[in-house]
Amino acid sequence: MTNTTGDTAGDAGPGARRRMPHARRREQLLQVALTEFGRRGYHSTQMEHVAGAAQVSKALLYQHFASKEELFAEVTASIVTELTARLNAAVLAEQGSVDGIRAMVRVLFDYATAEPDAWNLVVRHLDKPEVGLELRDLRERLGVAFADLLLRRRRRDPALSPAELAVNEHRARLLVPLMYGSMLSMVSWWLEHPDTSREKAEQMAVEFIWLGLDRLRSGERLGKDSAMAPEPR
Amino acid sequence: MTNTTGDTAGDAGPGARRRMPHARRREQLLQVALTEFGRRGYHSTQMEHVAGAAQVSKALLYQHFASKEELFAEVTASIVTELTARLNAAVLAEQGSVDGIRAMVRVLFDYATAEPDAWNLVVRHLDKPEVGLELRDLRERLGVAFADLLLRRRRRDPALSPAELAVNEHRARLLVPLMYGSMLSMVSWWLEHPDTSREKAEQMAVEFIWLGLDRLRSGERLGKDSAMAPEPR
DNA sequence: CGCAAGTAACTGACGAGTCAGTTACTGTAG
DNA sequence: CTACAGTAACTGACTCGTCAGTTACTTGCG
């Protein structure tokens, strides 16, 4: 750190030191910004913090990103892209079975564990209204994609009338927030309760969600009448 | 507004006008602050906004609340208290049956509908790390209380060994974030999809959650092996 | 050299918190 | 029923720290 020629800048790679080429510096700054934003939240993070953490002046930071907002947007966008991709991959790999759920849950646990700052930034303190929006969008897109997958097989079933299908579609979309919410919530809970094993937490989430979805997939009609304790009141 | 003697300050009640007694003004300010914070979030809300919305000077606001933080803390505390009370009441009224779930879900939907700003403030843009903490606390407290309720009957069952009970306790605590997360998520989703009827959304949430809990309550052992659909594929 | 990478030191605006006063209500002595 | 003292509610115009964004300058690699 105090070294002028040789260095040990904690950075990766051999040639990594001051005076980086544009692109590499940009990457580093994004990485550092992600960490800072993730730990402090948008509002409590100052551009100086980011610059400082990257061992660079604020002015340089501004040569790469026009504004704090832009920097932040870029950071969150990358996270959202990454997470979306992973989740989509997980869902696509396991066509709608329990393993699909298991895969999604695993992706979330993996991500939260491997990238705590990113997770924090996106799921915990959503400091910025904007992030809220992007997140809602993420959830929405994932939700639609997932509902599609859930219904893919049923859609091809010629025994189902379009009306029946429509009912199922609607049901599937309603299930998404339930699934999604419980997954996120479980991961957050687990992070705060390290005494609980990850396996148990994962398994519980998978079971819980699967029970709900199973019914839908098995075609059972969950009418207002049946399927529920017969409404005393 | 321009009127000096008579007025129509948009406020409630007959004698309500400028120059209120201390206590009443304080109440009004809290109310206004809740609205402002709820709509803009902590950071984007300035003390001037609150003062302005209450048609009062900033200085006066500071005669009631020592700082922005204090004002905010008081606002959120009242919301958390209120919500906790309502949820506890709902759970207590319906001892752990489906109706218990139904009651909780209904409370959340009611609250979100009746107090959108409060809901927004606490559940959506949690602008402030602190709120995050308070909320986690709320969830934790509610969770424990709820798990206790779920298990109340089982605890008195002499047929269960302490070991079996302990397993159930643990299971119950794990279920709480799942339940809780899906409820909140569903309410938020519904708020953004007004085309879906509240009844359907509510019912779906109740069913989804009940399916998970039912298994636990009926004492079924959810081993790693069984309890999972044997994989159709 | 020449140009890109880099910086220290500055600016300007915004927003929390303060203060020196002003206004209106409440009694009570004449 | 004044009149006027006492006081609580209230305000406009300030201070002052903080922080996003700039400017004018330095450094070192090809």
PDB file of N, CA, C and O in Angstrom, chain A residues 64-115:
ATOM      1  N   HIS A  64     -15.135   7.831 -15.264  1.00  0.00           N
ATOM      2  CA  HIS A  64     -15.710   6.566 -15.716  1.00  0.00           C
ATOM      3  C   HIS A  64     -17.234   6.563 -15.634  1.00  0.00           C
ATOM      4  O   HIS A  64     -17.897   5.938 -16.449  1.00  0.00           O
ATOM      5  N   PHE A  65     -17.747   7.269 -14.664  1.00  0.00           N
ATOM      6  CA  PHE A  65     -19.207   7.297 -14.486  1.00  0.00           C
ATOM      7  C   PHE A  65     -19.655   8.732 -14.300  1.00  0.00           C
ATOM      8  O   PHE A  65     -19.136   9.446 -13.452  1.00  0.00           O
ATOM      9  N   ALA A  66     -20.648   9.097 -15.076  1.00  0.00           N
ATOM     10  CA  ALA A  66     -21.046  10.498 -15.124  1.00  0.00           C
ATOM     11  C   ALA A  66     -21.638  10.994 -13.818  1.00  0.00           C
ATOM     12  O   ALA A  66     -21.546  12.172 -13.493  1.00  0.00           O
ATOM     13  N   SER A  67     -22.253  10.122 -13.056  1.00  0.00           N
ATOM     14  CA  SER A  67     -22.896  10.560 -11.827  1.00  0.00           C
ATOM     15  C   SER A  67     -23.034   9.387 -10.863  1.00  0.00           C
ATOM     16  O   SER A  67     -22.866   8.232 -11.244  1.00  0.00           O
ATOM     17  N   LYS A  68     -23.348   9.720  -9.669  1.00  0.00           N
ATOM     18  CA  LYS A  68     -23.560   8.682  -8.664  1.00  0.00           C
ATOM     19  C   LYS A  68     -24.694   7.764  -9.119  1.00  0.00           C
ATOM     20  O   LYS A  68     -24.590   6.539  -9.034  1.00  0.00           O
ATOM     21  N   GLU A  69     -25.751   8.374  -9.592  1.00  0.00           N
ATOM     22  CA  GLU A  69     -26.904   7.591 -10.052  1.00  0.00           C
ATOM     23  C   GLU A  69     -26.510   6.603 -11.136  1.00  0.00           C
ATOM     24  O   GLU A  69     -26.935   5.452 -11.126  1.00  0.00           O
ATOM     25  N   GLU A  70     -25.727   7.097 -12.080  1.00  0.00           N
ATOM     26  CA  GLU A  70     -25.345   6.215 -13.178  1.00  0.00           C
ATOM     27  C   GLU A  70     -24.532   5.044 -12.662  1.00  0.00           C
ATOM     28  O   GLU A  70     -24.772   3.889 -13.032  1.00  0.00           O
ATOM     29  N   LEU A  71     -23.588   5.353 -11.807  1.00  0.00           N
ATOM     30  CA  LEU A  71     -22.770   4.285 -11.224  1.00  0.00           C
ATOM     31  C   LEU A  71     -23.660   3.268 -10.537  1.00  0.00           C
ATOM     32  O   LEU A  71     -23.560   2.052 -10.766  1.00  0.00           O
ATOM     33  N   PHE A  72     -24.551   3.769  -9.733  1.00  0.00           N
ATOM     34  CA  PHE A  72     -25.440   2.886  -8.990  1.00  0.00           C
ATOM     35  C   PHE A  72     -26.292   2.046  -9.929  1.00  0.00           C
ATOM     36  O   PHE A  72     -26.455   0.839  -9.753  1.00  0.00           O
ATOM     37  N   ALA A  73     -26.826   2.712 -10.928  1.00  0.00           N
ATOM     38  CA  ALA A  73     -27.683   2.006 -11.887  1.00  0.00           C
ATOM     39  C   ALA A  73     -26.917   0.863 -12.531  1.00  0.00           C
ATOM     40  O   ALA A  73     -27.432  -0.251 -12.673  1.00  0.00           O
ATOM     41  N   GLU A  74     -25.674   1.156 -12.893  1.00  0.00           N
ATOM     42  CA  GLU A  74     -24.885   0.137 -13.565  1.00  0.00           C
ATOM     43  C   GLU A  74     -24.632  -1.044 -12.625  1.00  0.00           C
ATOM     44  O   GLU A  74     -24.710  -2.211 -13.037  1.00  0.00           O
ATOM     45  N   VAL A  75     -24.348  -0.720 -11.406  1.00  0.00           N
ATOM     46  CA  VAL A  75     -24.111  -1.780 -10.428  1.00  0.00           C
ATOM     47  C   VAL A  75     -25.346  -2.670 -10.271  1.00  0.00           C
ATOM     48  O   VAL A  75     -25.266  -3.895 -10.380  1.00  0.00           O
ATOM     49  N   THR A  76     -26.464  -2.044 -10.014  1.00  0.00           N
ATOM     50  CA  THR A  76     -27.670  -2.855  -9.787  1.00  0.00           C
ATOM     51  C   THR A  76     -28.061  -3.617 -11.042  1.00  0.00           C
ATOM     52  O   THR A  76     -28.478  -4.771 -10.954  1.00  0.00           O
ATOM     53  N   ALA A  77     -27.913  -2.950 -12.181  1.00  0.00           N
ATOM     54  CA  ALA A  77     -28.278  -3.641 -13.417  1.00  0.00           C
ATOM     55  C   ALA A  77     -27.491  -4.936 -13.553  1.00  0.00           C
ATOM     56  O   ALA A  77     -28.050  -5.980 -13.896  1.00  0.00           O
ATOM     57  N   SER A  78     -26.219  -4.860 -13.231  1.00  0.00           N
ATOM     58  CA  SER A  78     -25.408  -6.066 -13.387  1.00  0.00           C
ATOM     59  C   SER A  78     -25.881  -7.168 -12.444  1.00  0.00           C
ATOM     60  O   SER A  78     -25.940  -8.334 -12.812  1.00  0.00           O
ATOM     61  N   ILE A  79     -26.241  -6.764 -11.249  1.00  0.00           N
ATOM     62  CA  ILE A  79     -26.723  -7.765 -10.295  1.00  0.00           C
ATOM     63  C   ILE A  79     -28.013  -8.403 -10.797  1.00  0.00           C
ATOM     64  O   ILE A  79     -28.168  -9.626 -10.808  1.00  0.00           O
ATOM     65  N   VAL A  80     -28.924  -7.542 -11.196  1.00  0.00           N
ATOM     66  CA  VAL A  80     -30.218  -8.045 -11.648  1.00  0.00           C
ATOM     67  C   VAL A  80     -30.039  -8.980 -12.835  1.00  0.00           C
ATOM     68  O   VAL A  80     -30.627 -10.067 -12.884  1.00  0.00           O
ATOM     69  N   THR A  81     -29.203  -8.569 -13.766  1.00  0.00           N
ATOM     70  CA  THR A  81     -28.944  -9.408 -14.929  1.00  0.00           C
ATOM     71  C   THR A  81     -28.417 -10.775 -14.501  1.00  0.00           C
ATOM     72  O   THR A  81     -28.911 -11.817 -14.923  1.00  0.00           O
ATOM     73  N   GLU A  82     -27.412 -10.721 -13.652  1.00  0.00           N
ATOM     74  CA  GLU A  82     -26.787 -11.948 -13.186  1.00  0.00           C
ATOM     75  C   GLU A  82     -27.798 -12.878 -12.513  1.00  0.00           C
ATOM     76  O   GLU A  82     -27.919 -14.059 -12.862  1.00  0.00           O
ATOM     77  N   LEU A  83     -28.529 -12.321 -11.574  1.00  0.00           N
ATOM     78  CA  LEU A  83     -29.479 -13.151 -10.828  1.00  0.00           C
ATOM     79  C   LEU A  83     -30.550 -13.718 -11.746  1.00  0.00           C
ATOM     80  O   LEU A  83     -30.901 -14.899 -11.666  1.00  0.00           O
ATOM     81  N   THR A  84     -31.069 -12.860 -12.606  1.00  0.00           N
ATOM     82  CA  THR A  84     -32.088 -13.321 -13.536  1.00  0.00           C
ATOM     83  C   THR A  84     -31.575 -14.488 -14.358  1.00  0.00           C
ATOM     84  O   THR A  84     -32.241 -15.510 -14.503  1.00  0.00           O
ATOM     85  N   ALA A  85     -30.369 -14.308 -14.871  1.00  0.00           N
ATOM     86  CA  ALA A  85     -29.793 -15.357 -15.710  1.00  0.00           C
ATOM     87  C   ALA A  85     -29.685 -16.662 -14.931  1.00  0.00           C
ATOM     88  O   ALA A  85     -30.106 -17.724 -15.397  1.00  0.00           O
ATOM     89  N   ARG A  86     -29.154 -16.565 -13.729  1.00  0.00           N
ATOM     90  CA  ARG A  86     -28.977 -17.791 -12.949  1.00  0.00           C
ATOM     91  C   ARG A  86     -30.311 -18.467 -12.666  1.00  0.00           C
ATOM     92  O   ARG A  86     -30.430 -19.696 -12.756  1.00  0.00           O
ATOM     93  N   LEU A  87     -31.289 -17.655 -12.298  1.00  0.00           N
ATOM     94  CA  LEU A  87     -32.586 -18.253 -11.969  1.00  0.00           C
ATOM     95  C   LEU A  87     -33.220 -18.870 -13.201  1.00  0.00           C
ATOM     96  O   LEU A  87     -33.748 -19.983 -13.149  1.00  0.00           O
ATOM     97  N   ASN A  88     -33.158 -18.142 -14.293  1.00  0.00           N
ATOM     98  CA  ASN A  88     -33.722 -18.691 -15.519  1.00  0.00           C
ATOM     99  C   ASN A  88     -33.051 -20.000 -15.888  1.00  0.00           C
ATOM    100  O   ASN A  88     -33.721 -20.977 -16.225  1.00  0.00           O
ATOM    101  N   ALA A  89     -31.747 -20.003 -15.788  1.00  0.00           N
ATOM    102  CA  ALA A  89     -31.015 -21.224 -16.108  1.00  0.00           C
ATOM    103  C   ALA A  89     -31.488 -22.370 -15.219  1.00  0.00           C
ATOM    104  O   ALA A  89     -31.761 -23.473 -15.689  1.00  0.00           O
ATOM    105  N   ALA A  90     -31.607 -22.066 -13.942  1.00  0.00           N
ATOM    106  CA  ALA A  90     -32.023 -23.098 -13.002  1.00  0.00           C
ATOM    107  C   ALA A  90     -33.394 -23.647 -13.369  1.00  0.00           C
ATOM    108  O   ALA A  90     -33.615 -24.856 -13.404  1.00  0.00           O
ATOM    109  N   VAL A  91     -34.314 -22.742 -13.639  1.00  0.00           N
ATOM    110  CA  VAL A  91     -35.674 -23.176 -13.941  1.00  0.00           C
ATOM    111  C   VAL A  91     -35.711 -23.955 -15.248  1.00  0.00           C
ATOM    112  O   VAL A  91     -36.356 -25.000 -15.345  1.00  0.00           O
ATOM    113  N   LEU A  92     -34.991 -23.451 -16.222  1.00  0.00           N
ATOM    114  CA  LEU A  92     -35.000 -24.114 -17.524  1.00  0.00           C
ATOM    115  C   LEU A  92     -34.398 -25.509 -17.447  1.00  0.00           C
ATOM    116  O   LEU A  92     -34.855 -26.431 -18.117  1.00  0.00           O
ATOM    117  N   ALA A  93     -33.383 -25.649 -16.634  1.00  0.00           N
ATOM    118  CA  ALA A  93     -32.706 -26.933 -16.554  1.00  0.00           C
ATOM    119  C   ALA A  93     -33.606 -28.027 -15.990  1.00  0.00           C
ATOM    120  O   ALA A  93     -33.495 -29.183 -16.360  1.00  0.00           O
ATOM    121  N   GLU A  94     -34.504 -27.642 -15.110  1.00  0.00           N
ATOM    122  CA  GLU A  94     -35.332 -28.651 -14.456  1.00  0.00           C
ATOM    123  C   GLU A  94     -36.798 -28.361 -14.718  1.00  0.00           C
ATOM    124  O   GLU A  94     -37.444 -27.669 -13.962  1.00  0.00           O
ATOM    125  N   GLN A  95     -37.297 -28.935 -15.760  1.00  0.00           N
ATOM    126  CA  GLN A  95     -38.640 -28.581 -16.224  1.00  0.00           C
ATOM    127  C   GLN A  95     -39.779 -28.717 -15.200  1.00  0.00           C
ATOM    128  O   GLN A  95     -40.514 -29.688 -15.204  1.00  0.00           O
ATOM    129  N   GLY A  96     -39.908 -27.727 -14.373  1.00  0.00           N
ATOM    130  CA  GLY A  96     -41.122 -27.641 -13.566  1.00  0.00           C
ATOM    131  C   GLY A  96     -41.340 -28.700 -12.504  1.00  0.00           C
ATOM    132  O   GLY A  96     -42.386 -28.756 -11.890  1.00  0.00           O
ATOM    133  N   SER A  97     -40.375 -29.537 -12.268  1.00  0.00           N
ATOM    134  CA  SER A  97     -40.552 -30.546 -11.229  1.00  0.00           C
ATOM    135  C   SER A  97     -40.113 -29.985  -9.880  1.00  0.00           C
ATOM    136  O   SER A  97     -39.775 -28.818  -9.776  1.00  0.00           O
ATOM    137  N   VAL A  98     -40.126 -30.828  -8.860  1.00  0.00           N
ATOM    138  CA  VAL A  98     -39.633 -30.373  -7.560  1.00  0.00           C
ATOM    139  C   VAL A  98     -38.223 -29.864  -7.711  1.00  0.00           C
ATOM    140  O   VAL A  98     -37.830 -28.917  -7.046  1.00  0.00           O
ATOM    141  N   ASP A  99     -37.491 -30.517  -8.580  1.00  0.00           N
ATOM    142  CA  ASP A  99     -36.106 -30.123  -8.739  1.00  0.00           C
ATOM    143  C   ASP A  99     -35.972 -28.715  -9.288  1.00  0.00           C
ATOM    144  O   ASP A  99     -34.952 -28.068  -9.068  1.00  0.00           O
ATOM    145  N   GLY A 100     -37.005 -28.269  -9.995  1.00  0.00           N
ATOM    146  CA  GLY A 100     -36.991 -26.894 -10.470  1.00  0.00           C
ATOM    147  C   GLY A 100     -36.984 -25.948  -9.279  1.00  0.00           C
ATOM    148  O   GLY A 100     -36.210 -24.999  -9.224  1.00  0.00           O
ATOM    149  N   ILE A 101     -37.871 -26.232  -8.349  1.00  0.00           N
ATOM    150  CA  ILE A 101     -37.917 -25.424  -7.128  1.00  0.00           C
ATOM    151  C   ILE A 101     -36.597 -25.524  -6.395  1.00  0.00           C
ATOM    152  O   ILE A 101     -36.000 -24.524  -6.011  1.00  0.00           O
ATOM    153  N   ARG A 102     -36.160 -26.753  -6.240  1.00  0.00           N
ATOM    154  CA  ARG A 102     -34.916 -26.958  -5.507  1.00  0.00           C
ATOM    155  C   ARG A 102     -33.789 -26.151  -6.153  1.00  0.00           C
ATOM    156  O   ARG A 102     -33.001 -25.512  -5.460  1.00  0.00           O
ATOM    157  N   ALA A 103     -33.743 -26.176  -7.464  1.00  0.00           N
ATOM    158  CA  ALA A 103     -32.681 -25.460  -8.165  1.00  0.00           C
ATOM    159  C   ALA A 103     -32.770 -23.959  -7.909  1.00  0.00           C
ATOM    160  O   ALA A 103     -31.755 -23.303  -7.627  1.00  0.00           O
ATOM    161  N   MET A 104     -33.973 -23.427  -7.990  1.00  0.00           N
ATOM    162  CA  MET A 104     -34.129 -21.994  -7.757  1.00  0.00           C
ATOM    163  C   MET A 104     -33.696 -21.629  -6.349  1.00  0.00           C
ATOM    164  O   MET A 104     -32.971 -20.654  -6.134  1.00  0.00           O
ATOM    165  N   VAL A 105     -34.173 -22.394  -5.406  1.00  0.00           N
ATOM    166  CA  VAL A 105     -33.811 -22.123  -4.015  1.00  0.00           C
ATOM    167  C   VAL A 105     -32.305 -22.179  -3.852  1.00  0.00           C
ATOM    168  O   VAL A 105     -31.697 -21.312  -3.222  1.00  0.00           O
ATOM    169  N   ARG A 106     -31.711 -23.163  -4.468  1.00  0.00           N
ATOM    170  CA  ARG A 106     -30.265 -23.306  -4.344  1.00  0.00           C
ATOM    171  C   ARG A 106     -29.546 -22.101  -4.944  1.00  0.00           C
ATOM    172  O   ARG A 106     -28.586 -21.594  -4.372  1.00  0.00           O
ATOM    173  N   VAL A 107     -30.035 -21.663  -6.084  1.00  0.00           N
ATOM    174  CA  VAL A 107     -29.419 -20.484  -6.701  1.00  0.00           C
ATOM    175  C   VAL A 107     -29.440 -19.308  -5.736  1.00  0.00           C
ATOM    176  O   VAL A 107     -28.431 -18.628  -5.542  1.00  0.00           O
ATOM    177  N   LEU A 108     -30.583 -19.094  -5.110  1.00  0.00           N
ATOM    178  CA  LEU A 108     -30.684 -17.957  -4.201  1.00  0.00           C
ATOM    179  C   LEU A 108     -29.752 -18.111  -3.005  1.00  0.00           C
ATOM    180  O   LEU A 108     -29.041 -17.172  -2.626  1.00  0.00           O
ATOM    181  N   PHE A 109     -29.734 -19.282  -2.423  1.00  0.00           N
ATOM    182  CA  PHE A 109     -28.838 -19.493  -1.289  1.00  0.00           C
ATOM    183  C   PHE A 109     -27.384 -19.323  -1.719  1.00  0.00           C
ATOM    184  O   PHE A 109     -26.588 -18.691  -1.022  1.00  0.00           O
ATOM    185  N   ASP A 110     -27.064 -19.893  -2.855  1.00  0.00           N
ATOM    186  CA  ASP A 110     -25.701 -19.753  -3.367  1.00  0.00           C
ATOM    187  C   ASP A 110     -25.333 -18.287  -3.517  1.00  0.00           C
ATOM    188  O   ASP A 110     -24.292 -17.847  -3.048  1.00  0.00           O
ATOM    189  N   TYR A 111     -26.197 -17.588  -4.172  1.00  0.00           N
ATOM    190  CA  TYR A 111     -25.900 -16.193  -4.461  1.00  0.00           C
ATOM    191  C   TYR A 111     -25.729 -15.391  -3.175  1.00  0.00           C
ATOM    192  O   TYR A 111     -24.768 -14.635  -3.030  1.00  0.00           O
ATOM    193  N   ALA A 112     -26.663 -15.578  -2.264  1.00  0.00           N
ATOM    194  CA  ALA A 112     -26.601 -14.839  -1.001  1.00  0.00           C
ATOM    195  C   ALA A 112     -25.319 -15.155  -0.250  1.00  0.00           C
ATOM    196  O   ALA A 112     -24.744 -14.296   0.419  1.00  0.00           O
ATOM    197  N   THR A 113     -24.875 -16.386  -0.359  1.00  0.00           N
ATOM    198  CA  THR A 113     -23.674 -16.795   0.353  1.00  0.00           C
ATOM    199  C   THR A 113     -22.417 -16.272  -0.342  1.00  0.00           C
ATOM    200  O   THR A 113     -21.516 -15.749   0.302  1.00  0.00           O
ATOM    201  N   ALA A 114     -22.406 -16.416  -1.662  1.00  0.00           N
ATOM    202  CA  ALA A 114     -21.198 -16.064  -2.401  1.00  0.00           C
ATOM    203  C   ALA A 114     -21.048 -14.562  -2.576  1.00  0.00           C
ATOM    204  O   ALA A 114     -19.940 -14.041  -2.600  1.00  0.00           O
ATOM    205  N   GLU A 115     -22.160 -13.876  -2.721  1.00  0.00           N
ATOM    206  CA  GLU A 115     -22.108 -12.434  -2.975  1.00  0.00           C
ATOM    207  C   GLU A 115     -22.925 -11.678  -1.945  1.00  0.00           C
ATOM    208  O   GLU A 115     -23.950 -11.063  -2.275  1.00  0.00           O
TER     209      GLU A 115
END
